[in-house]
Amino acid sequence: MDKVKPRILPGFMELLPEEQISFNKMYDTIKRVYESFGFVPQDTPVIELSEVLLAKAGGETEKQIYRFNKGDNDLSLRFDLTVPLARYVAGHFNELTFPFKRYQMNKVFRGERPQKGRFREFYQCDIDVIGDGELDLIYDAEMPAVIYNVFKELDFGSFTIRLNNRKVLNGFFSSLGLKDNIADILRVIDKLEKIGRNNVKEELSQMGISDERIETILDFIAIKGLNDEVLDRLTALDVSDELFKEGLSELKKVVEYLRGFGVEEEYFMIDLTIARGLDYYTGTVYETMLNDYPSMGSVCSGGRYDNLTEYYTDKKLPGIGISIGLTRLYYQLCSEGVITPSAKTVAKCLILPMGDVMETALLAAKTLRDNNIPCDVYYQSKGMKAKMKYANRLGVRYVAIIGEDEVRNGEVNLKDMQTGEQIAVKTEEIYKYIK
Amino acid sequence: MDKVKPRILPGFMELLPEEQISFNKMYDTIKRVYESFGFVPQDTPVIELSEVLLAKAGGETEKQIYRFNKGDNDLSLRFDLTVPLARYVAGHFNELTFPFKRYQMNKVFRGERPQKGRFREFYQCDIDVIGDGELDLIYDAEMPAVIYNVFKELDFGSFTIRLNNRKVLNGFFSSLGLKDNIADILRVIDKLEKIGRNNVKEELSQMGISDERIETILDFIAIKGLNDEVLDRLTALDVSDELFKEGLSELKKVVEYLRGFGVEEEYFMIDLTIARGLDYYTGTVYETMLNDYPSMGSVCSGGRYDNLTEYYTDKKLPGIGISIGLTRLYYQLCSEGVITPSAKTVAKCLILPMGDVMETALLAAKTLRDNNIPCDVYYQSKGMKAKMKYANRLGVRYVAIIGEDEVRNGEVNLKDMQTGEQIAVKTEEIYKYIK
């Protein structure tokens, strides 16, 4: 028979067991922190009606969609978790309790041209809070508080949550008489780190903005320092625009609340260059940088939006959310050598039966499981050498060797593969010796 | 603006928060048990190349596939987790350690005509063990041992794991000179419970099998009783066919091992009517019934196969696996009223700040989280009544009320919403009072 080559598509991540185990550890950590803040799980369909999912989409996004017909239906695979959230909240409005706090950590699909570190199928880990009519500003601080706890737990070194407020930016540009150019200006500013100050100047100039104003803009977004210093300098600008004042007041309160949440000062920073490309943000916006790996870019971004559900309902449902692109983050951390997957097993202990001792081996395994210790038994009939080789390949921490002598003594021989220590322990007490 | 109706496709399950929470509880239980037996996580792509995924498929299955083109690629969504496993093991053969034990709990997609209790997108929760060249028979007992532990933990009442061995069936039919009809006979037998004895007789007769042999077949599959009785009766048949003898010997050993695994006798039963429709099974086969809900049919099925990877590799990679159709099971349990989702929150405690007490409220929340107790804070500025209404709607177990008086005393007012009990506790000790 001709064999089919067992390959997968480029741009799709498929992990080996040791990688999947370390990936899941990150996934579980994020999930645990999300739940610790009271976010409830959500799991929307992978396949949606194109008419519904693409109500808002257009341009670049639409081109990337996996879209197809099945029977009479025009279908699309979800390309993010935000549009399904909007559709869900609008559709289930009467069944939900507001503020509605949910997380969704699932795969999304984008048929981009594949390139290094870009995936066509990848996990997003999103949290959002949606209010009915209104949503208190303190949620704008809860988001970075969640980010703070997530990245503290993930433990990839120091990080900085950079925050800004769209109202501050919009209000400032309005005050310069540039109200009609705001979207374009933000897009250019967002690229500052990538393209540099001179190119930003050039692009702003091409938009017909005077050199004087460009200098004012650049001076403005260059305001840096301790959070209170930045707030003081913004206050000192004495901009009369109402939106600016509102944004500044929000920014001040968010900073104050963040301290209340116990977020350490060195982990967050007002950064006026953060604008976020997406057009639906209307207030606080965030980006998060791992300080040791700046080339990764933002690993967790988001912000506040007022009108996400407007395509589906007349109700006013303001929200705020953040997203971690887990697949990309995992890939980058592996590339940087921050994550080095090793253990090929989730078992804490591998039992190696030698001779006619299966009954005792199964009993030992049951004892471990009954005490919440995942374990495995090597059932294949092989010699001791082959069995130890298997244990070594798996990278399991403990090995319990059970021979006929041990069975007679009601014992197992427990070996710590990390320290090399080996002790004889009573079979029914084996779980006590495993950390 | 015209609104788009926020609907999803029929045949797709989307859950409300309280449902999702109870669904995830089942999911997590299954996952925990799978891992406790040393199965490692696997997560294959949703989208695969049609050429690879459909190497084996045909007929009914192929018609149900979500298949489409994107660029130059002919793509398909996975329709089960077994074919991706075969592709994975063949493709990563040199990087895996055998026996390879993996679980995958993910969505699969089948564009069936939608009907009650049938889903087009649903979770399968699979475990499989793949051996390199050989796979010890004890794994045939480990599978039902895992099922036993899963359904014990899920706690939906008593259940019966019914087991059989294809070799016993095939050998028996061979001994009757019906070797060429085995596949058809098995298909008919498999329907016994659905269509009844007379229809089975009729169908077998149409296949040209003599009445005498039909009686022999029906007597054979009617052999029932305690496991040891069935094994004794099968032995007493004294069938000379070698395959039959091999199958019977396997069945005996599997029963013996199952006892070694601590599976209680009343939870498993040899049932000679179990054949499993799928043609790739070659040895032990299983079905699992919830005894209180027989109309649900089998909730966990599987078996041993020798040649699953043959489309991708020449290597001999025998395996054994089981699958739980979680979406369908969840749906059925809800329909039967076995599951009645209630809590709309994963938080154990909801903090209700009254007045200017946010600092203390945030501190109380942090104390709870630091002690691994998920909690939520109601930040919206509403009156006490609205806040308690929110707490009641969520169905949260504990509510911590913090007013200005409490702050002065360094206390919070903790109310157990289940018992109605209310006590004042020190803010920093709040976690000690939450179960």
GROMACS .gro file of N, CA and C in nm, chain A residues 1 3-9 14-17 20 24 35-41 43-47 49 51-52 63 65 68 70 75 87-88 92 95-101 107 121 123 134 136 138-139 142 260-261 310-314 344 346 358 362 369 374-376 379-380 390 393, chain B residues 1 3-9 14-17 20 24 35-41 43-47 49 51-52 63 65 68 70 73 75 87-88 92 95-99 101 107 121 123 134 136 138-139 142 260-261 310-314 344 346 358 362 369 374-376 379-380 390 393:
model
  426
    1MET      N    1   0.084  -0.120   0.000
    1MET     CA    2   0.000   0.000   0.000
    1MET      C    3   0.087   0.126   0.000
    3LYS      N    4   0.196   0.479   0.107
    3LYS     CA    5   0.176   0.549   0.234
    3LYS      C    6   0.154   0.698   0.208
    4VAL      N    7   0.070   0.758   0.289
    4VAL     CA    8   0.051   0.902   0.285
    4VAL      C    9   0.148   0.965   0.383
    5LYS      N   10   0.216   1.070   0.344
    5LYS     CA   11   0.313   1.133   0.435
    5LYS      C   12   0.238   1.201   0.550
    6PRO      N   13   0.269   1.162   0.674
    6PRO     CA   14   0.192   1.214   0.788
    6PRO      C   15   0.232   1.356   0.828
    7ARG      N   16   0.204   1.451   0.742
    7ARG     CA   17   0.249   1.588   0.769
    7ARG      C   18   0.131   1.679   0.804
    8ILE      N   19   0.164   1.795   0.863
    8ILE     CA   20   0.061   1.894   0.889
    8ILE      C   21   0.094   2.020   0.808
    9LEU      N   22   0.002   2.115   0.808
    9LEU     CA   23   0.020   2.238   0.732
    9LEU      C   24   0.124   2.329   0.795
   14GLU      N   25   0.220   2.206   1.641
   14GLU     CA   26   0.188   2.077   1.703
   14GLU      C   27   0.306   2.039   1.789
   15LEU      N   28   0.280   2.010   1.914
   15LEU     CA   29   0.388   1.994   2.011
   15LEU      C   30   0.415   1.847   2.045
   16LEU      N   31   0.539   1.821   2.080
   16LEU     CA   32   0.575   1.690   2.135
   16LEU      C   33   0.529   1.686   2.282
   17PRO      N   34   0.519   1.566   2.338
   17PRO     CA   35   0.467   1.557   2.475
   17PRO      C   36   0.535   1.651   2.575
   20GLN      N   37   0.417   1.994   2.502
   20GLN     CA   38   0.275   2.012   2.537
   20GLN      C   39   0.258   2.024   2.688
   24ASN      N   40   0.093   2.344   2.852
   24ASN     CA   41  -0.025   2.334   2.937
   24ASN      C   42  -0.003   2.394   3.075
   35GLU      N   43  -0.945   3.273   3.689
   35GLU     CA   44  -1.055   3.228   3.776
   35GLU      C   45  -1.044   3.287   3.916
   36SER      N   46  -0.921   3.310   3.962
   36SER     CA   47  -0.903   3.364   4.097
   36SER      C   48  -0.964   3.504   4.109
   37PHE      N   49  -0.981   3.571   3.994
   37PHE     CA   50  -1.046   3.703   3.994
   37PHE      C   51  -1.195   3.694   3.960
   38GLY      N   52  -1.248   3.571   3.958
   38GLY     CA   53  -1.391   3.555   3.939
   38GLY      C   54  -1.438   3.556   3.795
   39PHE      N   55  -1.348   3.544   3.698
   39PHE     CA   56  -1.390   3.533   3.559
   39PHE      C   57  -1.445   3.393   3.534
   40VAL      N   58  -1.558   3.385   3.463
   40VAL     CA   59  -1.619   3.254   3.437
   40VAL      C   60  -1.578   3.205   3.298
   41PRO      N   61  -1.575   3.072   3.280
   41PRO     CA   62  -1.530   3.016   3.153
   41PRO      C   63  -1.633   3.038   3.042
   43ASP      N   64  -1.690   2.921   2.610
   43ASP     CA   65  -1.640   2.835   2.503
   43ASP      C   66  -1.736   2.847   2.385
   44THR      N   67  -1.711   2.943   2.298
   44THR     CA   68  -1.800   2.966   2.184
   44THR      C   69  -1.762   2.870   2.069
   45PRO      N   70  -1.853   2.850   1.973
   45PRO     CA   71  -1.822   2.759   1.862
   45PRO      C   72  -1.701   2.806   1.779
   46VAL      N   73  -1.630   2.710   1.726
   46VAL     CA   74  -1.520   2.740   1.634
   46VAL      C   75  -1.577   2.791   1.501
   47ILE      N   76  -1.688   2.729   1.460
   47ILE     CA   77  -1.751   2.765   1.333
   47ILE      C   78  -1.872   2.857   1.359
   49LEU      N   79  -2.161   3.152   1.165
   49LEU     CA   80  -2.217   3.202   1.039
   49LEU      C   81  -2.139   3.325   0.995
   51GLU      N   82  -2.213   3.570   0.810
   51GLU     CA   83  -2.295   3.691   0.820
   51GLU      C   84  -2.289   3.753   0.961
   52VAL      N   85  -2.283   3.666   1.061
   52VAL     CA   86  -2.281   3.712   1.200
   52VAL      C   87  -2.138   3.749   1.243
   63LYS      N   88  -0.969   3.901   0.462
   63LYS     CA   89  -0.889   3.820   0.370
   63LYS      C   90  -0.831   3.695   0.440
   65ILE      N   91  -0.969   3.521   0.682
   65ILE     CA   92  -1.068   3.430   0.739
   65ILE      C   93  -1.069   3.296   0.665
   68PHE      N   94  -1.601   2.921   0.419
   68PHE     CA   95  -1.640   2.816   0.324
   68PHE      C   96  -1.789   2.789   0.333
   70LYS      N   97  -2.100   2.505   0.351
   70LYS     CA   98  -2.136   2.366   0.380
   70LYS      C   99  -2.288   2.362   0.370
   75LEU      N  100  -2.004   2.978   0.609
   75LEU     CA  101  -1.945   2.962   0.742
   75LEU      C  102  -1.806   3.022   0.751
   87ARG      N  103  -2.111   3.891   2.016
   87ARG     CA  104  -2.227   3.818   1.967
   87ARG      C  105  -2.297   3.744   2.082
   88TYR      N  106  -2.217   3.684   2.171
   88TYR     CA  107  -2.269   3.606   2.285
   88TYR      C  108  -2.345   3.696   2.383
   92HIS      N  109  -2.734   3.656   2.445
   92HIS     CA  110  -2.776   3.600   2.574
   92HIS      C  111  -2.803   3.708   2.678
   95GLU      N  112  -3.009   3.644   2.982
   95GLU     CA  113  -2.972   3.530   3.067
   95GLU      C  114  -2.845   3.558   3.147
   96LEU      N  115  -2.780   3.669   3.121
   96LEU     CA  116  -2.651   3.695   3.187
   96LEU      C  117  -2.668   3.791   3.304
   97THR      N  118  -2.573   3.786   3.395
   97THR     CA  119  -2.568   3.876   3.509
   97THR      C  120  -2.455   3.975   3.485
   98PHE      N  121  -2.485   4.103   3.496
   98PHE     CA  122  -2.386   4.207   3.468
   98PHE      C  123  -2.341   4.275   3.596
   99PRO      N  124  -2.217   4.320   3.606
   99PRO     CA  125  -2.112   4.306   3.507
   99PRO      C  126  -2.081   4.158   3.480
  100PHE      N  127  -2.066   4.128   3.352
  100PHE     CA  128  -2.038   3.991   3.309
  100PHE      C  129  -1.888   3.977   3.288
  101LYS      N  130  -1.826   3.893   3.370
  101LYS     CA  131  -1.681   3.872   3.362
  101LYS      C  132  -1.655   3.733   3.307
  107LYS      N  133  -0.852   2.832   2.064
  107LYS     CA  134  -0.784   2.856   1.937
  107LYS      C  135  -0.864   2.951   1.848
  121GLU      N  136  -0.316   2.904   1.335
  121GLU     CA  137  -0.408   2.849   1.435
  121GLU      C  138  -0.338   2.872   1.568
  123TYR      N  139  -0.368   2.994   2.013
  123TYR     CA  140  -0.448   3.020   2.132
  123TYR      C  141  -0.448   3.168   2.168
  134GLU      N  142  -2.327   5.074   3.205
  134GLU     CA  143  -2.209   5.141   3.261
  134GLU      C  144  -2.115   5.037   3.317
  136ASP      N  145  -1.780   5.044   3.595
  136ASP     CA  146  -1.697   5.125   3.683
  136ASP      C  147  -1.550   5.128   3.638
  138ILE      N  148  -1.293   5.113   3.807
  138ILE     CA  149  -1.200   5.027   3.880
  138ILE      C  150  -1.166   4.901   3.801
  139TYR      N  151  -1.256   4.862   3.708
  139TYR     CA  152  -1.224   4.747   3.622
  139TYR      C  153  -1.104   4.778   3.532
  142GLU      N  154  -0.845   4.660   3.740
  142GLU     CA  155  -0.844   4.516   3.766
  142GLU      C  156  -0.773   4.441   3.653
  260GLY      N  157  -0.387   5.002   4.504
  260GLY     CA  158  -0.479   4.932   4.593
  260GLY      C  159  -0.484   4.784   4.567
  261PHE      N  160  -0.469   4.747   4.440
  261PHE     CA  161  -0.469   4.604   4.403
  261PHE      C  162  -0.338   4.536   4.442
  310GLU      N  163  -2.229   4.691   1.910
  310GLU     CA  164  -2.323   4.776   1.836
  310GLU      C  165  -2.376   4.711   1.708
  311TYR      N  166  -2.305   4.613   1.654
  311TYR     CA  167  -2.353   4.548   1.533
  311TYR      C  168  -2.468   4.452   1.560
  312TYR      N  169  -2.484   4.416   1.689
  312TYR     CA  170  -2.584   4.315   1.724
  312TYR      C  171  -2.700   4.367   1.808
  313THR      N  172  -2.679   4.481   1.874
  313THR     CA  173  -2.783   4.528   1.967
  313THR      C  174  -2.777   4.679   1.983
  314ASP      N  175  -2.890   4.738   2.021
  314ASP     CA  176  -2.896   4.881   2.049
  314ASP      C  177  -2.853   4.912   2.191
  344LYS      N  178   0.880   1.418   2.985
  344LYS     CA  179   0.787   1.368   2.883
  344LYS      C  180   0.669   1.299   2.948
  346VAL      N  181   0.351   1.326   3.275
  346VAL     CA  182   0.286   1.399   3.383
  346VAL      C  183   0.289   1.316   3.512
  358MET      N  184   0.276  -0.827   3.957
  358MET     CA  185   0.181  -0.731   3.903
  358MET      C  186   0.079  -0.684   4.007
  362LEU      N  187   0.016  -0.297   4.089
  362LEU     CA  188  -0.112  -0.228   4.067
  362LEU      C  189  -0.163  -0.165   4.197
  369ARG      N  190  -0.244   0.702   4.330
  369ARG     CA  191  -0.357   0.774   4.270
  369ARG      C  192  -0.458   0.817   4.376
  374PRO      N  193  -0.020   1.147   4.035
  374PRO     CA  194  -0.027   1.079   3.906
  374PRO      C  195   0.091   0.981   3.892
  375CYS      N  196   0.063   0.862   3.845
  375CYS     CA  197   0.172   0.766   3.831
  375CYS      C  198   0.147   0.677   3.711
  376ASP      N  199   0.248   0.606   3.672
  376ASP     CA  200   0.238   0.517   3.558
  376ASP      C  201   0.307   0.386   3.595
  379TYR      N  202   0.426  -0.174   3.188
  379TYR     CA  203   0.371  -0.310   3.185
  379TYR      C  204   0.444  -0.402   3.088
  380GLN      N  205   0.516  -0.346   2.992
  380GLN     CA  206   0.581  -0.431   2.892
  380GLN      C  207   0.681  -0.523   2.963
  390TYR      N  208   1.371   0.345   2.980
  390TYR     CA  209   1.240   0.407   2.957
  390TYR      C  210   1.216   0.518   3.060
  393ARG      N  211   1.429   0.814   2.979
  393ARG     CA  212   1.379   0.887   2.862
  393ARG      C  213   1.258   0.972   2.898
  436MET      N  214  -2.838   5.205   1.242
  436MET     CA  215  -2.766   5.094   1.178
  436MET      C  216  -2.850   4.966   1.189
  438LYS      N  217  -2.916   4.592   1.259
  438LYS     CA  218  -2.846   4.499   1.347
  438LYS      C  219  -2.845   4.360   1.284
  439VAL      N  220  -2.737   4.289   1.308
  439VAL     CA  221  -2.726   4.149   1.267
  439VAL      C  222  -2.776   4.065   1.384
  440LYS      N  223  -2.859   3.966   1.357
  440LYS     CA  224  -2.910   3.883   1.467
  440LYS      C  225  -2.795   3.796   1.522
  441PRO      N  226  -2.770   3.809   1.651
  441PRO     CA  227  -2.652   3.740   1.708
  441PRO      C  228  -2.677   3.591   1.731
  442ARG      N  229  -2.695   3.515   1.624
  442ARG     CA  230  -2.730   3.374   1.639
  442ARG      C  231  -2.612   3.285   1.603
  443ILE      N  232  -2.621   3.158   1.645
  443ILE     CA  233  -2.522   3.059   1.602
  443ILE      C  234  -2.592   2.952   1.520
  444LEU      N  235  -2.513   2.864   1.462
  444LEU     CA  236  -2.566   2.757   1.377
  444LEU      C  237  -2.639   2.651   1.460
  449GLU      N  238  -2.358   2.596   2.270
  449GLU     CA  239  -2.296   2.711   2.337
  449GLU      C  240  -2.364   2.724   2.472
  450LEU      N  241  -2.285   2.729   2.577
  450LEU     CA  242  -2.339   2.720   2.712
  450LEU      C  243  -2.342   2.855   2.783
  451LEU      N  244  -2.439   2.869   2.872
  451LEU     CA  245  -2.441   2.983   2.961
  451LEU      C  246  -2.337   2.960   3.071
  452PRO      N  247  -2.298   3.068   3.142
  452PRO     CA  248  -2.191   3.051   3.241
  452PRO      C  249  -2.214   2.936   3.339
  455GLN      N  250  -2.155   2.619   3.156
  455GLN     CA  251  -2.013   2.602   3.122
  455GLN      C  252  -1.933   2.559   3.245
  459ASN      N  253  -1.730   2.222   3.254
  459ASN     CA  254  -1.586   2.220   3.279
  459ASN      C  255  -1.549   2.132   3.399
  470GLU      N  256  -0.476   1.193   3.359
  470GLU     CA  257  -0.338   1.224   3.397
  470GLU      C  258  -0.290   1.137   3.513
  471SER      N  259  -0.382   1.101   3.601
  471SER     CA  260  -0.342   1.019   3.717
  471SER      C  261  -0.290   0.882   3.672
  472PHE      N  262  -0.327   0.840   3.551
  472PHE     CA  263  -0.275   0.715   3.495
  472PHE      C  264  -0.155   0.738   3.403
  473GLY      N  265  -0.103   0.858   3.404
  473GLY     CA  266   0.020   0.886   3.330
  473GLY      C  267   0.000   0.916   3.182
  474PHE      N  268  -0.123   0.944   3.140
  474PHE     CA  269  -0.142   0.984   3.000
  474PHE      C  270  -0.097   1.129   2.983
  475VAL      N  271  -0.026   1.156   2.874
  475VAL     CA  272   0.025   1.292   2.850
  475VAL      C  273  -0.069   1.367   2.756
  476PRO      N  274  -0.073   1.500   2.769
  476PRO     CA  275  -0.166   1.578   2.687
  476PRO      C  276  -0.123   1.585   2.541
  478ASP      N  277  -0.251   1.788   2.161
  478ASP     CA  278  -0.337   1.892   2.105
  478ASP      C  279  -0.302   1.909   1.957
  479THR      N  280  -0.367   1.832   1.872
  479THR     CA  281  -0.337   1.838   1.728
  479THR      C  282  -0.416   1.952   1.663
  480PRO      N  283  -0.374   1.995   1.545
  480PRO     CA  284  -0.445   2.104   1.478
  480PRO      C  285  -0.591   2.071   1.447
  481VAL      N  286  -0.674   2.172   1.450
  481VAL     CA  287  -0.815   2.156   1.410
  481VAL      C  288  -0.821   2.135   1.258
  482ILE      N  289  -0.736   2.209   1.188
  482ILE     CA  290  -0.735   2.202   1.041
  482ILE      C  291  -0.620   2.112   0.994
  484LEU      N  292  -0.456   1.875   0.639
  484LEU     CA  293  -0.461   1.854   0.494
  484LEU      C  294  -0.557   1.740   0.464
  486GLU      N  295  -0.582   1.539   0.219
  486GLU     CA  296  -0.509   1.423   0.168
  486GLU      C  297  -0.459   1.335   0.283
  487VAL      N  298  -0.416   1.399   0.391
  487VAL     CA  299  -0.360   1.325   0.505
  487VAL      C  300  -0.472   1.274   0.596
  498LYS      N  301  -1.870   1.230   0.379
  498LYS     CA  302  -1.976   1.325   0.350
  498LYS      C  303  -1.993   1.429   0.462
  500ILE      N  304  -1.756   1.556   0.652
  500ILE     CA  305  -1.638   1.638   0.677
  500ILE      C  306  -1.662   1.785   0.639
  503PHE      N  307  -1.271   2.225   0.267
  503PHE     CA  308  -1.272   2.349   0.188
  503PHE      C  309  -1.131   2.382   0.138
  505LYS      N  310  -0.830   2.670   0.078
  505LYS     CA  311  -0.777   2.802   0.116
  505LYS      C  312  -0.646   2.815   0.042
  508ASN      N  313  -0.451   2.499  -0.089
  508ASN     CA  314  -0.463   2.383  -0.001
  508ASN      C  315  -0.605   2.329   0.009
  510LEU      N  316  -0.829   2.151   0.251
  510LEU     CA  317  -0.824   2.137   0.397
  510LEU      C  318  -0.949   2.070   0.452
  522ARG      N  319  -0.172   0.978   1.262
  522ARG     CA  320  -0.083   1.066   1.184
  522ARG      C  321   0.032   1.117   1.270
  523TYR      N  322   0.002   1.154   1.393
  523TYR     CA  323   0.100   1.209   1.487
  523TYR      C  324   0.207   1.105   1.523
  527HIS      N  325   0.585   1.148   1.418
  527HIS     CA  326   0.682   1.181   1.524
  527HIS      C  327   0.745   1.055   1.584
  530GLU      N  328   1.064   1.065   1.774
  530GLU     CA  329   1.074   1.157   1.888
  530GLU      C  330   0.993   1.110   2.008
  531LEU      N  331   0.916   1.004   1.991
  531LEU     CA  332   0.827   0.959   2.099
  531LEU      C  333   0.888   0.841   2.175
  532THR      N  334   0.841   0.824   2.298
  532THR     CA  335   0.883   0.712   2.381
  532THR      C  336   0.766   0.614   2.389
  533PHE      N  337   0.792   0.489   2.360
  533PHE     CA  338   0.685   0.388   2.357
  533PHE      C  339   0.696   0.294   2.476
  534PRO      N  340   0.587   0.243   2.529
  534PRO     CA  341   0.449   0.272   2.490
  534PRO      C  342   0.416   0.419   2.510
  536LYS      N  343   0.153   0.690   2.575
  536LYS     CA  344   0.019   0.706   2.633
  536LYS      C  345  -0.021   0.852   2.624
  542LYS      N  346  -1.237   1.948   2.055
  542LYS     CA  347  -1.354   1.946   1.969
  542LYS      C  348  -1.324   1.875   1.838
  556GLU      N  349  -2.036   1.999   1.629
  556GLU     CA  350  -1.907   2.037   1.690
  556GLU      C  351  -1.915   1.986   1.832
  558TYR      N  352  -1.702   1.777   2.186
  558TYR     CA  353  -1.579   1.732   2.251
  558TYR      C  354  -1.571   1.581   2.253
  569GLU      N  355   0.476  -0.412   1.976
  569GLU     CA  356   0.391  -0.495   2.062
  569GLU      C  357   0.334  -0.407   2.173
  571ASP      N  358   0.153  -0.483   2.561
  571ASP     CA  359   0.112  -0.584   2.658
  571ASP      C  360  -0.040  -0.584   2.679
  573ILE      N  361  -0.199  -0.615   2.941
  573ILE     CA  362  -0.247  -0.550   3.063
  573ILE      C  363  -0.307  -0.412   3.033
  574TYR      N  364  -0.263  -0.351   2.921
  574TYR     CA  365  -0.324  -0.223   2.881
  574TYR      C  366  -0.472  -0.240   2.847
  577GLU      N  367  -0.611  -0.181   3.167
  577GLU     CA  368  -0.593  -0.045   3.218
  577GLU      C  369  -0.702   0.049   3.164
  695GLY      N  370  -0.711  -0.690   3.966
  695GLY     CA  371  -0.585  -0.636   4.019
  695GLY      C  372  -0.586  -0.484   4.024
  696PHE      N  373  -0.653  -0.423   3.927
  696PHE     CA  374  -0.662  -0.276   3.923
  696PHE      C  375  -0.760  -0.222   4.028
  745GLU      N  376  -0.148   0.222   0.956
  745GLU     CA  377  -0.099   0.158   0.833
  745GLU      C  378  -0.103   0.249   0.711
  746TYR      N  379  -0.186   0.354   0.715
  746TYR     CA  380  -0.191   0.444   0.599
  746TYR      C  381  -0.071   0.538   0.594
  747TYR      N  382  -0.001   0.547   0.709
  747TYR     CA  383   0.109   0.643   0.718
  747TYR      C  384   0.246   0.580   0.732
  748THR      N  385   0.252   0.454   0.774
  748THR     CA  386   0.382   0.395   0.801
  748THR      C  387   0.377   0.242   0.788
  749ASP      N  388   0.493   0.184   0.762
  749ASP     CA  389   0.503   0.037   0.755
  749ASP      C  390   0.523  -0.023   0.893
  779LYS      N  391  -2.338   3.064   3.896
  779LYS     CA  392  -2.296   3.138   3.777
  779LYS      C  393  -2.158   3.198   3.798
  781VAL      N  394  -1.731   3.120   3.942
  781VAL     CA  395  -1.630   3.029   3.994
  781VAL      C  396  -1.574   3.084   4.126
  793MET      N  397  -1.275   5.094   4.944
  793MET     CA  398  -1.217   5.013   4.837
  793MET      C  399  -1.082   4.952   4.876
  797LEU      N  400  -1.008   4.559   4.842
  797LEU     CA  401  -0.905   4.502   4.756
  797LEU      C  402  -0.807   4.417   4.837
  804ARG      N  403  -0.715   3.549   4.743
  804ARG     CA  404  -0.642   3.494   4.627
  804ARG      C  405  -0.508   3.435   4.669
  809PRO      N  406  -1.064   3.160   4.489
  809PRO     CA  407  -1.110   3.252   4.386
  809PRO      C  408  -1.217   3.345   4.443
  810CYS      N  409  -1.206   3.473   4.414
  810CYS     CA  410  -1.306   3.564   4.468
  810CYS      C  411  -1.331   3.677   4.370
  811ASP      N  412  -1.437   3.749   4.393
  811ASP     CA  413  -1.473   3.859   4.305
  811ASP      C  414  -1.514   3.976   4.394
  814TYR      N  415  -1.769   4.599   4.201
  814TYR     CA  416  -1.717   4.736   4.203
  814TYR      C  417  -1.820   4.842   4.167
  815GLN      N  418  -1.929   4.804   4.103
  815GLN     CA  419  -2.026   4.904   4.059
  815GLN      C  420  -2.081   4.977   4.182
  825TYR      N  421  -2.733   4.090   4.317
  825TYR     CA  422  -2.628   4.041   4.229
  825TYR      C  423  -2.567   3.914   4.287
  828ARG      N  424  -2.806   3.629   4.246
  828ARG     CA  425  -2.815   3.583   4.107
  828ARG      C  426  -2.694   3.498   4.070
   0.00000   0.00000   0.00000
